[in-house]
């Protein structure tokens, strides 16, 4: 009898073992997702920047400017004392009161005159207060006395690249200059290379 019971117990062991649920396999660590690619900040549509406006880019040839926005809207006017050297004009399809400066056949700056509805990428244009411009740019804003008018008339210049405290001559420098009138408001805006420092048209 003992043998029979022993045989039954031994025979039941494999059955019990077979009845056990197998241990679950160790979970694999979750794959780490690749880092998201950095997306450059979008340029505000229709804004004037240190690099240009719309299809215009500082450094374009005059032919490229005319291809982008058309020829001089008023070819009979004189844009400078020596147009072959320096010319200022409004392309036919450019916004009203926007002028381009072309020196030696190359676009060097874009200007906003009073009445322009175009703003810079910081939201400023003719008619805005100098105090707001300075507050927006902080320490990057360089103020200098106006050449012809008393304070609060002045020039507030911000260099996006290149530039410096002294007169800038590096053709690769890019910035925006706000020309402030005697009422403390922006009269003109110039964006582009060193020619944004000009105070008399082509000089």
Tab-separated table of N, CA, C and O in Angstrom, residues 146-154 180-183:
chain	number	residue	atom	x	y	z
A	146	UNK	N	21.283	112.941	-33.152
A	146	UNK	CA	20.865	113.248	-34.518
A	146	UNK	C	21.831	114.264	-35.117
A	146	UNK	O	22.327	115.150	-34.413
A	147	UNK	N	22.095	114.141	-36.396
A	147	UNK	CA	23.075	115.017	-37.022
A	147	UNK	C	22.573	116.438	-37.184
A	147	UNK	O	23.363	117.399	-37.152
A	148	UNK	N	21.266	116.626	-37.359
A	148	UNK	CA	20.744	117.957	-37.664
A	148	UNK	C	19.760	118.496	-36.625
A	148	UNK	O	19.589	119.707	-36.520
A	149	UNK	N	19.091	117.629	-35.900
A	149	UNK	CA	18.025	118.080	-35.005
A	149	UNK	C	18.398	117.856	-33.538
A	149	UNK	O	19.135	116.920	-33.211
A	150	UNK	N	17.870	118.699	-32.646
A	150	UNK	CA	18.162	118.546	-31.217
A	150	UNK	C	17.388	117.380	-30.613
A	150	UNK	O	16.392	116.901	-31.184
A	151	UNK	N	17.822	116.950	-29.436
A	151	UNK	CA	17.117	115.882	-28.709
A	151	UNK	C	15.674	116.334	-28.444
A	151	UNK	O	15.418	117.537	-28.305
A	152	UNK	N	14.746	115.401	-28.457
A	152	UNK	CA	14.955	113.952	-28.410
A	152	UNK	C	15.223	113.283	-29.760
A	152	UNK	O	15.206	112.055	-29.844
A	153	UNK	N	15.446	114.057	-30.822
A	153	UNK	CA	15.817	113.448	-32.104
A	153	UNK	C	17.127	112.678	-31.931
A	153	UNK	O	18.054	113.154	-31.263
A	154	UNK	N	17.202	111.498	-32.511
A	154	UNK	CA	18.393	110.657	-32.379
A	154	UNK	C	18.290	109.484	-33.344
A	154	UNK	O	17.312	109.344	-34.085
A	180	UNK	N	14.845	108.839	-35.233
A	180	UNK	CA	13.850	109.457	-34.358
A	180	UNK	C	13.783	110.962	-34.602
A	180	UNK	O	14.818	111.635	-34.707
A	181	UNK	N	12.566	111.508	-34.681
A	181	UNK	CA	12.377	112.934	-34.906
A	181	UNK	C	12.320	113.718	-33.605
A	181	UNK	O	12.421	113.165	-32.503
A	182	UNK	N	12.120	115.027	-33.718
A	182	UNK	CA	12.099	115.900	-32.543
A	182	UNK	C	10.884	115.661	-31.649
A	182	UNK	O	10.843	116.140	-30.509
A	183	UNK	N	9.887	114.934	-32.148
A	183	UNK	CA	8.729	114.604	-31.322
A	183	UNK	C	8.927	113.307	-30.542
A	183	UNK	O	8.030	112.849	-29.833
